[in-house]
PDB file of C-alpha atoms and ligand atoms in Angstrom:
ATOM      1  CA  UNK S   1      32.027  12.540 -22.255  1.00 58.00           C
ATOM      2  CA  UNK S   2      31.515  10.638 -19.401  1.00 80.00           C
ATOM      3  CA  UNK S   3      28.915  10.403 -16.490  1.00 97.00           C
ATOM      4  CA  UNK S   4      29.714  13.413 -13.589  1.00 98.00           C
ATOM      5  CA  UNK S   5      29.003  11.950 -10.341  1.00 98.00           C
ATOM      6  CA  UNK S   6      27.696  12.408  -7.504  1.00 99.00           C
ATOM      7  CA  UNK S   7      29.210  11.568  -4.222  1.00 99.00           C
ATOM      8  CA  UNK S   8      27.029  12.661  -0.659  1.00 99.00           C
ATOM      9  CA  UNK S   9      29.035  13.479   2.076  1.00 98.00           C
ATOM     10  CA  UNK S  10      27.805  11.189   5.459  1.00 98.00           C
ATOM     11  CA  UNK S  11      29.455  13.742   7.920  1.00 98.00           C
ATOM     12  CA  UNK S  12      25.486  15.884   7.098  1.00 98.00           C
ATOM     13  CA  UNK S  13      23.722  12.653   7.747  1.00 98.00           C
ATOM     14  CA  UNK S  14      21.476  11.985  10.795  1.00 98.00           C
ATOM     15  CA  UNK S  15      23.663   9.452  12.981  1.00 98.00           C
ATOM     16  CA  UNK S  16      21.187   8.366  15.068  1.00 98.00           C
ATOM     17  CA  UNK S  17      19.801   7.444  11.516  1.00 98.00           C
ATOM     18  CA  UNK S  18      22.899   6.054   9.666  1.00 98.00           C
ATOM     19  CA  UNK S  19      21.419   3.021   8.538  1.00 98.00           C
ATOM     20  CA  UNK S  20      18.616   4.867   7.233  1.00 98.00           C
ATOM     21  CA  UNK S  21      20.316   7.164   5.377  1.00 98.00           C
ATOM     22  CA  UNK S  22      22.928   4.744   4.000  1.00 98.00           C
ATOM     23  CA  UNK S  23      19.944   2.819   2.504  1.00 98.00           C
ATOM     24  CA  UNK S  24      18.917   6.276   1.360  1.00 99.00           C
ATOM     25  CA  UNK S  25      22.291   6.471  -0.621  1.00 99.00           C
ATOM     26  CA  UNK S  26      22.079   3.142  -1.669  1.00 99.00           C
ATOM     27  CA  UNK S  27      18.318   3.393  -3.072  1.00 98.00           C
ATOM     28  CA  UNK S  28      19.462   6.524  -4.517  1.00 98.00           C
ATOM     29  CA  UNK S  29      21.376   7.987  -8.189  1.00 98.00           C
ATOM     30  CA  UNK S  30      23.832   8.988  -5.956  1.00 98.00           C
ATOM     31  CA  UNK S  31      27.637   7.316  -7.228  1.00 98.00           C
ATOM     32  CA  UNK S  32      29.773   7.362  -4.339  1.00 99.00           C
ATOM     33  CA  UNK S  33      29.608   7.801  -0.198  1.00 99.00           C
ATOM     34  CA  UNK S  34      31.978  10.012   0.756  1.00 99.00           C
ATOM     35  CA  UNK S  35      33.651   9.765   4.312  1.00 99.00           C
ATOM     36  CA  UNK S  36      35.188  12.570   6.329  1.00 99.00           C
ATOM     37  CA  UNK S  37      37.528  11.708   8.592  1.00 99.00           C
ATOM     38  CA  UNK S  38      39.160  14.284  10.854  1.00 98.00           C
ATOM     39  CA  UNK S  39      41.399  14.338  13.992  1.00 98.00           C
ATOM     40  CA  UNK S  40      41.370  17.566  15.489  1.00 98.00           C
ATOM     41  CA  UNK S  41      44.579  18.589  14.760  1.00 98.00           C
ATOM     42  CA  UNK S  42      44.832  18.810  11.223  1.00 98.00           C
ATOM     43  CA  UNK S  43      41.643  20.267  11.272  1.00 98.00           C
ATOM     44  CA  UNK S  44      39.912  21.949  13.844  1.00 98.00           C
ATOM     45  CA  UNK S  45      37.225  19.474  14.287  1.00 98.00           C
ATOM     46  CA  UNK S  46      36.435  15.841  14.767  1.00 98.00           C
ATOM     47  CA  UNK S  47      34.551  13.558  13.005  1.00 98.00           C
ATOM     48  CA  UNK S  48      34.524   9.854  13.427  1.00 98.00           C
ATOM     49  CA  UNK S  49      36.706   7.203  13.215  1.00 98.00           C
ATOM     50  CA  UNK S  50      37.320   3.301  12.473  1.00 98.00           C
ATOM     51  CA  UNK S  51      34.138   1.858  14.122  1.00 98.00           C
ATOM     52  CA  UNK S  52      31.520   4.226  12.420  1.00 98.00           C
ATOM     53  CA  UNK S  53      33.542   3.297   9.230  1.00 98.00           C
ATOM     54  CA  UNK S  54      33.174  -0.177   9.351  1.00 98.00           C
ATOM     55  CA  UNK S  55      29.377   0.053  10.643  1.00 98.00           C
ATOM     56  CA  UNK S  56      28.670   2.353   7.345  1.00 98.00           C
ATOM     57  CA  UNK S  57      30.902   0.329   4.900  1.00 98.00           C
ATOM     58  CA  UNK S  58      28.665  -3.218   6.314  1.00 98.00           C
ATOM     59  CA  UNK S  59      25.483  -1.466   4.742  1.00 98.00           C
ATOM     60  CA  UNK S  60      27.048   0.671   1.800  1.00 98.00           C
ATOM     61  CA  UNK S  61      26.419  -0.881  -1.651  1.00 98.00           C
ATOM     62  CA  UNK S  62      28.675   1.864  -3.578  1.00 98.00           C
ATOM     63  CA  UNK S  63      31.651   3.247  -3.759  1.00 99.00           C
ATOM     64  CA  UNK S  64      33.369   4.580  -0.745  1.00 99.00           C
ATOM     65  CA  UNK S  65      35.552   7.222  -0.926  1.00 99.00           C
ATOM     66  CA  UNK S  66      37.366   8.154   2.407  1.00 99.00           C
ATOM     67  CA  UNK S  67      38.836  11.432   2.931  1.00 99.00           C
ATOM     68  CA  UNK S  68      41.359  11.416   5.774  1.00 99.00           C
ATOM     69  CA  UNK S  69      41.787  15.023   7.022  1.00 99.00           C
ATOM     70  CA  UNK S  70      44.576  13.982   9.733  1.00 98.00           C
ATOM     71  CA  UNK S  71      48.320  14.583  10.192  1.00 98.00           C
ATOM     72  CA  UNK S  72      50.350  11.211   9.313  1.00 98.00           C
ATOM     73  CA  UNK S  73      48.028   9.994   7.428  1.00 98.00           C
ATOM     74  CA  UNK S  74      50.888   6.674   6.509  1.00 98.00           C
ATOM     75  CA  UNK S  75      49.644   5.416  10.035  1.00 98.00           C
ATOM     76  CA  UNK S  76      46.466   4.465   9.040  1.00 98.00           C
ATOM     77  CA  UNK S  77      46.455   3.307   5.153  1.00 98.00           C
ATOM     78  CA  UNK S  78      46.607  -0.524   6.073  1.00 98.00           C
ATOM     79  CA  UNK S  79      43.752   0.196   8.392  1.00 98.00           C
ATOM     80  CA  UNK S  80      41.212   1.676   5.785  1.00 98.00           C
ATOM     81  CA  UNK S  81      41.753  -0.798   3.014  1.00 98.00           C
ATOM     82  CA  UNK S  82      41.143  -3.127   5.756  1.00 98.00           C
ATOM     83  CA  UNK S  83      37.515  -1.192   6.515  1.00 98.00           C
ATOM     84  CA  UNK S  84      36.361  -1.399   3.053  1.00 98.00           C
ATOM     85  CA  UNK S  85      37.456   2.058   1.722  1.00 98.00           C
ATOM     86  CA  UNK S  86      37.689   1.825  -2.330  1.00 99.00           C
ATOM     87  CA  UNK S  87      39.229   5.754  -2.691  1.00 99.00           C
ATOM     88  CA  UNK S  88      42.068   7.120  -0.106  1.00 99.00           C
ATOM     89  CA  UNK S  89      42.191  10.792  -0.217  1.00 99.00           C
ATOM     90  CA  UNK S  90      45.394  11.994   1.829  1.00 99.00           C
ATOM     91  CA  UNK S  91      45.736  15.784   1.923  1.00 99.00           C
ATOM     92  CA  UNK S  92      49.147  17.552   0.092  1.00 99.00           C
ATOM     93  CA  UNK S  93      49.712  19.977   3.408  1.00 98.00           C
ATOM     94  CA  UNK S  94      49.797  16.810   5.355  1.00 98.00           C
ATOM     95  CA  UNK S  95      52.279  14.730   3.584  1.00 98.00           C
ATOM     96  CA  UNK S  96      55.965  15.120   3.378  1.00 98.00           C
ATOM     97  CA  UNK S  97      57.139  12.138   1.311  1.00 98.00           C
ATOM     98  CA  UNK S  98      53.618  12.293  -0.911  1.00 98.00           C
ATOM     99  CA  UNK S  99      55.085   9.717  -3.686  1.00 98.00           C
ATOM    100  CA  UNK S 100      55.722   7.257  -1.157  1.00 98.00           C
ATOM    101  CA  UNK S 101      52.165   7.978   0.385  1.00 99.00           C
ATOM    102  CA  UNK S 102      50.035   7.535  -2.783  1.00 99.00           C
ATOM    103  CA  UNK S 103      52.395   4.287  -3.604  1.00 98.00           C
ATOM    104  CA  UNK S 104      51.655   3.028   0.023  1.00 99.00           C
ATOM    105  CA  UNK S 105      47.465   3.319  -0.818  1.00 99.00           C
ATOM    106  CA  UNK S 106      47.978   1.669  -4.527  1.00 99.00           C
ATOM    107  CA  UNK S 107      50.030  -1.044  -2.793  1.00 99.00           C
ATOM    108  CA  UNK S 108      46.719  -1.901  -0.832  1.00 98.00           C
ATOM    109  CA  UNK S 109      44.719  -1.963  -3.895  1.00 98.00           C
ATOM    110  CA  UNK S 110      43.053   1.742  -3.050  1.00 99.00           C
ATOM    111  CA  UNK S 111      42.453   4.360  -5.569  1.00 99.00           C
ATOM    112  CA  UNK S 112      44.700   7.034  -4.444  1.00 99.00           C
ATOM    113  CA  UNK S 113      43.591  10.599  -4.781  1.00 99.00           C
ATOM    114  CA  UNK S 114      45.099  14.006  -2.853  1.00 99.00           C
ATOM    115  CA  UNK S 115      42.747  16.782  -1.775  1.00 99.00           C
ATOM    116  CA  UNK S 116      44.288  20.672  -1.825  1.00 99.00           C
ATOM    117  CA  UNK S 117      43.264  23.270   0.402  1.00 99.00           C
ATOM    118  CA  UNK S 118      42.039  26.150  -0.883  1.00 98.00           C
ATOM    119  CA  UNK S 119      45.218  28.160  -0.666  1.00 98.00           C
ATOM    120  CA  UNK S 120      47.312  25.471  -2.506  1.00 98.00           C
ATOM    121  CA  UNK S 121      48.222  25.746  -5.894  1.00 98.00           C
ATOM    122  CA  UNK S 122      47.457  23.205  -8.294  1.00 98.00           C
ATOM    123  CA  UNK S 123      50.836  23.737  -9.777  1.00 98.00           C
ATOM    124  CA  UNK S 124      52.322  22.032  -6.544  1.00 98.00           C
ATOM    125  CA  UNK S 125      50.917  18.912  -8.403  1.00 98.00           C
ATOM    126  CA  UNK S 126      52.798  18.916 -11.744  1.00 98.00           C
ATOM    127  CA  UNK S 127      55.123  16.290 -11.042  1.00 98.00           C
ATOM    128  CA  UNK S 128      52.970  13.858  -8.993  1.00 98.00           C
ATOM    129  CA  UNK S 129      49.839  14.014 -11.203  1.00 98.00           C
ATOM    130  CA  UNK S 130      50.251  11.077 -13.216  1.00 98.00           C
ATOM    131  CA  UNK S 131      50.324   9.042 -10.183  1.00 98.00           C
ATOM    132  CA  UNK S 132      47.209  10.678  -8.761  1.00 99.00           C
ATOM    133  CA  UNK S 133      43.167   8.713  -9.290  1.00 99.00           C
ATOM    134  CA  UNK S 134      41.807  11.677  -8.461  1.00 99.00           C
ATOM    135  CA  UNK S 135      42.303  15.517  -7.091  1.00 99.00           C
ATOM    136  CA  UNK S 136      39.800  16.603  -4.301  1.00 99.00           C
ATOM    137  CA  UNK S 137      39.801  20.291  -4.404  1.00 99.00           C
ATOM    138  CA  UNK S 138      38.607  21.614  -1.448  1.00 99.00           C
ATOM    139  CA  UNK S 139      35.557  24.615  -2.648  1.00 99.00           C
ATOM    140  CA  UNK S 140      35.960  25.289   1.630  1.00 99.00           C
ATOM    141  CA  UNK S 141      38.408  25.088   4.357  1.00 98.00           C
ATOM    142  CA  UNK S 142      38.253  21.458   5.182  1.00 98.00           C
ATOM    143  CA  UNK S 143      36.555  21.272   8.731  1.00 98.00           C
ATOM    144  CA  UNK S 144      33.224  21.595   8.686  1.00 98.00           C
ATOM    145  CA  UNK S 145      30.277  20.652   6.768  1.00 98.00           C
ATOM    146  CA  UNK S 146      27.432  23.957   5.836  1.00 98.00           C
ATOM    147  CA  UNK S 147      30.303  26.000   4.747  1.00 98.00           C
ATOM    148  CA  UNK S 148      29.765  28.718   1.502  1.00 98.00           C
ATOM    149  CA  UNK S 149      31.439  27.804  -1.451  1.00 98.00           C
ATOM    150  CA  UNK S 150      34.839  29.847  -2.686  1.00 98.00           C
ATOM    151  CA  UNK S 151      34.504  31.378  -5.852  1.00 98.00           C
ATOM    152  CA  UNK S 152      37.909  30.902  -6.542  1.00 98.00           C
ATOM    153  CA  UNK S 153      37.285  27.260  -6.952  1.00 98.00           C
ATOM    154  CA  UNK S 154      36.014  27.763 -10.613  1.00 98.00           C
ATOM    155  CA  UNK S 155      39.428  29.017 -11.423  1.00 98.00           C
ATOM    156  CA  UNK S 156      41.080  26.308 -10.001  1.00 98.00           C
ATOM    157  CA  UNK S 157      39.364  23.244 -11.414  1.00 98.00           C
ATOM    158  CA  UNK S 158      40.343  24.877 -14.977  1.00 98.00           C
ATOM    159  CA  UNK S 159      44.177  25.514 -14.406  1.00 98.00           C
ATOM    160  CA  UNK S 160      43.572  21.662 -12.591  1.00 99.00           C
ATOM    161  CA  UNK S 161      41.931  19.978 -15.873  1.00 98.00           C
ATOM    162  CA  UNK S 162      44.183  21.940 -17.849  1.00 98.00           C
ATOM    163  CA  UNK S 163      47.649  20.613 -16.450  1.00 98.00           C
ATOM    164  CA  UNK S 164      45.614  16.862 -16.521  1.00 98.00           C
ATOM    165  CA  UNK S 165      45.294  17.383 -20.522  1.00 98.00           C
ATOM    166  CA  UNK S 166      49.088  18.240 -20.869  1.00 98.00           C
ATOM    167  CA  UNK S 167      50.434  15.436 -18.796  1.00 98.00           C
ATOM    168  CA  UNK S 168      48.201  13.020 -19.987  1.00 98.00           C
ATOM    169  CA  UNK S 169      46.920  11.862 -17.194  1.00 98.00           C
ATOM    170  CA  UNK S 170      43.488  10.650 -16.223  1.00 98.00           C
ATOM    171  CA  UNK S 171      43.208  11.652 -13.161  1.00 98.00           C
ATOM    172  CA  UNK S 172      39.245  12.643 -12.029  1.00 99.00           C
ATOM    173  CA  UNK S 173      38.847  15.711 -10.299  1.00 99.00           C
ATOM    174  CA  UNK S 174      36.485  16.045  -7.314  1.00 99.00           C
ATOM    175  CA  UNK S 175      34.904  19.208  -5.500  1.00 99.00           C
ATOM    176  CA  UNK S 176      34.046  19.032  -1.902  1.00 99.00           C
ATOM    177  CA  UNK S 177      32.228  21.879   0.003  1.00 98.00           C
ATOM    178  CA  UNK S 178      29.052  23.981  -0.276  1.00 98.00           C
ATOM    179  CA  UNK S 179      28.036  22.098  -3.146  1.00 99.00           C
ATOM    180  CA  UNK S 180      24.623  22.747  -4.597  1.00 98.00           C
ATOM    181  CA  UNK S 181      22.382  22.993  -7.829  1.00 98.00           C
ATOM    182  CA  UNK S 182      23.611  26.787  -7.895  1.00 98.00           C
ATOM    183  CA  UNK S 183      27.067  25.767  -8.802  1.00 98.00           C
ATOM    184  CA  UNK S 184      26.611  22.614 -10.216  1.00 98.00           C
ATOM    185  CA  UNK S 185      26.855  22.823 -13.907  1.00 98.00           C
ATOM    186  CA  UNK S 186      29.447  25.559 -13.615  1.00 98.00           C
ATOM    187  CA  UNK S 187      31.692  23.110 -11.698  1.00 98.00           C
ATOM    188  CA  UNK S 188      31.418  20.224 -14.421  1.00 98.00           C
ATOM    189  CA  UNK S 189      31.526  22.778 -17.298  1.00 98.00           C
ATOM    190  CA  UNK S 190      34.959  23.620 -15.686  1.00 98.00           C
ATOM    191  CA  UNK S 191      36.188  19.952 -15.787  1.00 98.00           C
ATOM    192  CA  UNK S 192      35.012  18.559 -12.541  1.00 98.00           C
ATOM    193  CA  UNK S 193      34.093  14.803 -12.462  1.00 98.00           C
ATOM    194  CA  UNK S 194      32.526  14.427  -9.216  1.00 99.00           C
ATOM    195  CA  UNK S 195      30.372  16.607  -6.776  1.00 99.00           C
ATOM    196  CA  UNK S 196      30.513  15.999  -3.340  1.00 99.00           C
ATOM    197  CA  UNK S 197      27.471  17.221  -0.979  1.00 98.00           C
ATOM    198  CA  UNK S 198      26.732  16.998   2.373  1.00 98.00           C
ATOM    199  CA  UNK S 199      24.345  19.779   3.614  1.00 98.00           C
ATOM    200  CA  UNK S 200      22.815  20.034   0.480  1.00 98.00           C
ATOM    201  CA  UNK S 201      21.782  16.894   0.440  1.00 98.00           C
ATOM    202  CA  UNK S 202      21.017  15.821   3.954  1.00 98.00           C
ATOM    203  CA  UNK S 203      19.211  18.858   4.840  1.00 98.00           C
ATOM    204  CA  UNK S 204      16.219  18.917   2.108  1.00 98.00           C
ATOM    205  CA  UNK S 205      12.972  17.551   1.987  1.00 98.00           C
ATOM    206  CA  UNK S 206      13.270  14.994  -0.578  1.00 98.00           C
ATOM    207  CA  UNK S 207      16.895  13.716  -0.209  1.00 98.00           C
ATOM    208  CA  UNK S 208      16.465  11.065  -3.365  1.00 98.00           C
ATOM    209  CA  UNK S 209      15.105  13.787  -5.265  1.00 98.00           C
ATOM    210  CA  UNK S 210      17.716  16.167  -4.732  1.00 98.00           C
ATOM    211  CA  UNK S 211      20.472  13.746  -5.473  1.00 98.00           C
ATOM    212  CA  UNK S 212      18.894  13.280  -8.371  1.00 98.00           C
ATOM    213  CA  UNK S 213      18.023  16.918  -9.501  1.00 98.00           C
ATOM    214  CA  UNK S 214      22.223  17.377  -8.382  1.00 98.00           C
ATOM    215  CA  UNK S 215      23.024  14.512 -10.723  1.00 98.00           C
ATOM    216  CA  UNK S 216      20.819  16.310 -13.847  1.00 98.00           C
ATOM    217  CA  UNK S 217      22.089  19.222 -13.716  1.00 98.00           C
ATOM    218  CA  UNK S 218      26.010  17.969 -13.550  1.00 98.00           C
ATOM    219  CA  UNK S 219      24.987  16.403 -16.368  1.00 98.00           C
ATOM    220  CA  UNK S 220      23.556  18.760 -18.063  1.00 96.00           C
TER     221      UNK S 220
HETATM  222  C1  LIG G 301      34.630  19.471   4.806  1.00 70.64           C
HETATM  223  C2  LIG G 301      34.360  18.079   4.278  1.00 70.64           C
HETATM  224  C3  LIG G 301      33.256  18.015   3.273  1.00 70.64           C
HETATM  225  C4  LIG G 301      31.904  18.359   3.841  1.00 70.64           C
HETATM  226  C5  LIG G 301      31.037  18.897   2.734  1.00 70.64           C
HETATM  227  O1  LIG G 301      35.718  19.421   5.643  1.00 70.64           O
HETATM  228  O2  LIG G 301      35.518  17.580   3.665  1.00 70.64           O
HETATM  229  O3  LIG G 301      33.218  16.756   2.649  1.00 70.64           O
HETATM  230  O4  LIG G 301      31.288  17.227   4.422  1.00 70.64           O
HETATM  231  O5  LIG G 301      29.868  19.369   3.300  1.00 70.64           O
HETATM  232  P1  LIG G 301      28.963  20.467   2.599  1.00 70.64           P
HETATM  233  O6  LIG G 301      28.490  19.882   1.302  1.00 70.64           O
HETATM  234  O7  LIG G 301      27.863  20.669   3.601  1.00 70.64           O
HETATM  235  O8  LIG G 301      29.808  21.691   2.400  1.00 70.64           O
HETATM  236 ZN1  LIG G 302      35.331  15.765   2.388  1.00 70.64          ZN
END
């Protein structure tokens, strides 16, 4: 079986800091940065945009996985290959042609992954899924970092791993919101691959240490 990972979400990280903390990412176990990006419409919040991109993606020494949480998400794709993102995550409720989306980020040598709301059905992905990197199933309603996790999610990431093994696909699946060592190993027991955290992560003592605790038990 291989290696679950761990992917920290910047959106909890101090951004008066951000150098600091990317270094803290890069020093760390930690696998992946993961990059909220939201435009107040799809969501009801905004993040940040292009130019905090490209200042975190000068310093980050790992993998950076960009989840756009924005209508039209075709706009941009060009744009974020051109920042340095390695995984494009567009969401399904935000796409109308999806096929032609996820073709669009492969054709810009991205990894191309789709991220479902909490009320979407995985089934909605049966015919797409071999053209999918990776799922990011959202454990909250995207927005917002600090959120409690959805119990439903656990459901989900079986029915999710489950349709992967029939179609023969090898797509990863990834879990994003209120992450922590509480839910960990039931997550990647379930079939998760990666576990994104934000709060979690950014808001203990010993961030390095926690990442690595996180990492442990995923593994465990
Ligand atoms: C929510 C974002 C998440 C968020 C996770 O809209 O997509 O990535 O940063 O934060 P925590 O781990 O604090 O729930
Ligand atoms: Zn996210």
């Amino acid at each position: 079986m291989s290696s679950k990972l761990i992917a920290p979400s910047v959106l909890a990280a101090d951004f008066a800091n951000l150098q600091r903390d990317i270094e803290m990412v890069n020093q760390s176990e930690a696998d992946w940065f993961h990059i909220d990006i939201m435009d107040g419409v799809f969501v009801p919040n905004i993040s940040f945009g292009m130019p905090v991109l490209q200042a975190i993606a000068k310093h980050a020494k790992k993998t950076i996985d960009v989840h756009l949480m924005i209508v039209d998400p075709d706009r941009y794709i060009k744009t974020f290959a051109e920042l340095g993102s390695n995984i494009l995550t567009v969401h399904y409720e935000a796409c109308t042609h999806l096929h032609r989306t996820l073709q669009a980020i492969k054709a810009e040598n991205m990894k191309a992954g789709v991220a479902l709301n909490p009320h979407t059905n995985i089934n909605v992905l049966e015919d797409i899924i071999n053209d999918i990197d990776l799922v990011c199933l959202m454990s909250v309603n995207p927005g917002f970092g600090g959120q409690s996790f959805i119990e439903n999610t656990y459901s989900k990431v079986q029915q999710l791993k489950a349709l992967i093994t029939r179609k023969g696909a090898s797509t990863l699946i990834e879990i994003d919101g209120g992450v922590t060592n509480k839910n960990a190993k039931a997550l990647t027991q379930a079939g998760a691959d990666v576990l994104v955290a934000g709060s979690y992560v950014f808001k203990s003592n010993n961030q390095p240490e926690t990442i690595k605790d996180l990492k442990a038990i995923a593994n465990s």
